[in-house]
Amino acid sequence: MPTYTLTAFERNGEKLLDETFEAANDEEAKKIGEQKLRERGCFDKTHRCVNASGKLILFHR
């Protein structure tokens, strides 16, 4: 399974979340990433999810 990295930040650059997880494909990774962000209260913070090759799957600023 492909590996994805999910990262969330405060406006001052403080890292709130830096987590790696596996998903079957980019669409599943996006859903998993959004769920993890909501669970940790980071959905409205700046965040991104990328695959192992660096492709941006999810982004919010």
XYZ file of N, CA, C and O in Angstrom:
244
model
N 0.840 -1.188 0.000
C 0.000 0.000 0.000
C 0.883 1.249 0.000
O 1.897 1.279 0.688
N 0.464 2.264 -0.726
C 1.219 3.518 -0.752
C 1.209 4.225 0.612
O 0.269 4.090 1.391
N 2.273 4.972 0.865
C 2.425 5.721 2.107
C 2.138 7.193 1.866
O 2.527 7.754 0.846
N 1.465 7.834 2.818
C 1.103 9.249 2.756
C 1.546 9.942 4.033
O 1.572 9.321 5.101
N 1.879 11.227 3.925
C 2.274 12.014 5.085
C 1.308 13.179 5.246
O 1.071 13.931 4.304
N 0.773 13.320 6.445
C -0.179 14.371 6.785
C 0.485 15.313 7.777
O 1.018 14.867 8.795
N 0.467 16.611 7.483
C 1.104 17.611 8.333
C 0.151 18.780 8.518
O -0.497 19.204 7.561
N 0.082 19.307 9.749
C -0.741 20.485 10.048
C 0.097 21.475 10.851
O 0.948 21.074 11.654
N -0.146 22.777 10.618
C 0.649 23.834 11.237
C -0.233 24.935 11.802
O -1.321 25.194 11.291
N 0.283 25.633 12.818
C -0.289 26.891 13.273
C 0.218 27.979 12.321
O 1.174 27.760 11.578
N -0.382 29.156 12.374
C 0.048 30.262 11.512
C 1.490 30.688 11.780
O 2.176 31.165 10.891
N 1.958 30.496 13.015
C 3.324 30.884 13.358
C 4.357 29.839 12.940
O 5.541 29.990 13.215
N 3.913 28.752 12.314
C 4.811 27.716 11.822
C 4.963 26.522 12.746
O 5.617 25.545 12.388
N 4.381 26.582 13.932
C 4.460 25.465 14.871
C 3.755 24.245 14.277
O 2.616 24.321 13.830
N 4.451 23.120 14.271
C 3.891 21.891 13.719
C 2.947 21.258 14.734
O 3.326 20.988 15.864
N 1.703 21.049 14.334
C 0.696 20.453 15.204
C 0.547 18.954 14.978
O 0.178 18.213 15.885
N 0.806 18.534 13.758
C 0.591 17.137 13.386
C 1.583 16.769 12.295
O 1.790 17.536 11.352
N 2.215 15.624 12.438
C 3.128 15.101 11.426
C 3.021 13.583 11.503
O 3.636 12.957 12.355
N 2.208 13.024 10.633
C 1.868 11.606 10.741
C 1.938 10.928 9.376
O 1.533 11.491 8.367
N 2.429 9.708 9.364
C 2.496 8.907 8.143
C 1.482 7.773 8.266
O 1.323 7.196 9.337
N 0.786 7.497 7.159
C -0.200 6.409 7.158
C -0.251 5.786 5.772
O 0.278 6.331 4.815
N -0.890 4.634 5.681
C -1.045 3.928 4.413
C -2.495 3.991 3.954
O -3.416 4.012 4.775
N -2.667 4.029 2.644
C -3.996 4.005 2.036
C -3.893 3.308 0.687
O -2.829 3.276 0.070
N -5.010 2.776 0.226
C -5.031 2.032 -1.033
C -4.787 2.931 -2.244
O -4.182 2.506 -3.231
N -5.269 4.202 -2.160
C -5.115 5.121 -3.290
C -5.262 6.564 -2.787
O -5.517 6.798 -1.602
N -5.095 7.531 -3.687
C -5.137 8.941 -3.310
C -6.490 9.357 -2.741
O -6.555 10.137 -1.791
N -7.572 8.833 -3.293
C -8.911 9.202 -2.816
C -9.126 8.717 -1.378
O -9.647 9.448 -0.537
N -8.722 7.493 -1.110
C -8.838 6.973 0.255
C -7.942 7.766 1.209
O -8.329 8.067 2.338
N -6.750 8.121 0.748
C -5.821 8.905 1.576
C -6.424 10.256 1.928
O -6.280 10.736 3.060
N -7.100 10.872 0.990
C -7.746 12.164 1.248
C -8.805 12.015 2.341
O -8.872 12.828 3.271
N -9.621 10.969 2.258
C -10.665 10.736 3.266
C -10.062 10.452 4.641
O -10.510 10.995 5.649
N -9.039 9.613 4.676
C -8.375 9.291 5.939
C -7.732 10.547 6.531
O -7.844 10.807 7.729
N -7.073 11.323 5.677
C -6.435 12.551 6.135
C -7.428 13.532 6.725
O -7.193 14.102 7.797
N -8.559 13.733 6.056
C -9.586 14.642 6.570
C -10.130 14.144 7.909
O -10.353 14.935 8.823
N -10.317 12.849 8.037
C -10.817 12.277 9.282
C -9.816 12.503 10.417
O -10.193 12.906 11.519
N -8.540 12.255 10.164
C -7.510 12.461 11.184
C -7.433 13.925 11.600
O -7.275 14.229 12.783
N -7.553 14.834 10.650
C -7.520 16.262 10.966
C -8.694 16.654 11.853
O -8.533 17.420 12.813
N -9.871 16.153 11.550
C -11.057 16.458 12.364
C -10.905 15.895 13.782
O -11.221 16.561 14.765
N -10.426 14.664 13.882
C -10.250 14.018 15.193
C -9.292 14.807 16.079
O -9.458 14.843 17.287
N -8.285 15.414 15.482
C -7.261 16.118 16.247
C -7.480 17.630 16.314
O -6.633 18.371 16.793
N -8.620 18.096 15.781
C -8.948 19.515 15.839
C -8.087 20.387 14.954
O -7.903 21.570 15.229
N -7.560 19.821 13.886
C -6.656 20.559 12.996
C -7.255 20.835 11.617
O -6.567 21.351 10.739
N -8.518 20.493 11.408
C -9.107 20.615 10.076
C -9.109 22.051 9.554
O -8.950 22.285 8.357
N -9.272 23.034 10.445
C -9.293 24.436 10.025
C -7.911 25.090 10.053
O -7.783 26.276 9.774
N -6.885 24.328 10.399
C -5.509 24.829 10.404
C -4.889 24.585 9.033
O -5.404 23.825 8.224
N -3.769 25.238 8.782
C -3.039 24.973 7.542
C -2.576 23.524 7.574
O -1.970 23.082 8.548
N -2.894 22.774 6.507
C -2.503 21.372 6.463
C -2.255 20.912 5.030
O -2.664 21.568 4.079
N -1.563 19.777 4.951
C -1.304 19.164 3.645
C -1.127 17.668 3.823
O -0.721 17.192 4.877
N -1.448 16.956 2.772
C -1.218 15.520 2.719
C -0.554 15.231 1.383
O -1.038 15.684 0.332
N 0.572 14.526 1.420
C 1.308 14.202 0.195
C 1.571 12.704 0.144
O 1.639 12.036 1.174
N 1.730 12.206 -1.088
C 2.090 10.795 -1.224
C 3.615 10.665 -1.172
O 4.331 11.661 -1.039
N 4.116 9.452 -1.269
C 5.548 9.192 -1.137
C 6.396 9.905 -2.190
O 7.557 10.230 -1.950
N 5.810 10.194 -3.356
C 6.560 10.876 -4.405
C 6.406 12.396 -4.321
O 6.951 13.130 -5.146
N 5.655 12.888 -3.325
C 5.506 14.333 -3.120
C 4.272 14.950 -3.742
O 4.074 16.167 -3.648
N 3.434 14.146 -4.379
C 2.203 14.684 -4.985
C 1.245 15.174 -3.894
O 0.969 14.451 -2.937
N 0.749 16.372 -4.048
C -0.161 16.982 -3.082
C -1.555 16.361 -3.240
O -2.156 16.424 -4.309
N -2.053 15.767 -2.164
C -3.349 15.082 -2.178
C -4.416 15.960 -1.530
O -5.566 15.977 -1.948
N -4.030 16.683 -0.489
C -4.961 17.494 0.300
C -4.220 18.733 0.758
O -3.056 18.631 1.185
N -4.857 19.907 0.687
C -4.201 21.141 1.115
C -5.238 22.145 1.586
O -6.310 22.274 0.993
N -4.915 22.844 2.658
C -5.742 23.941 3.160
C -4.824 24.976 3.776
O -3.918 24.650 4.507
N -5.076 26.248 3.480
C -4.216 27.318 3.973
C -4.985 28.273 4.823
O -6.061 28.643 4.622
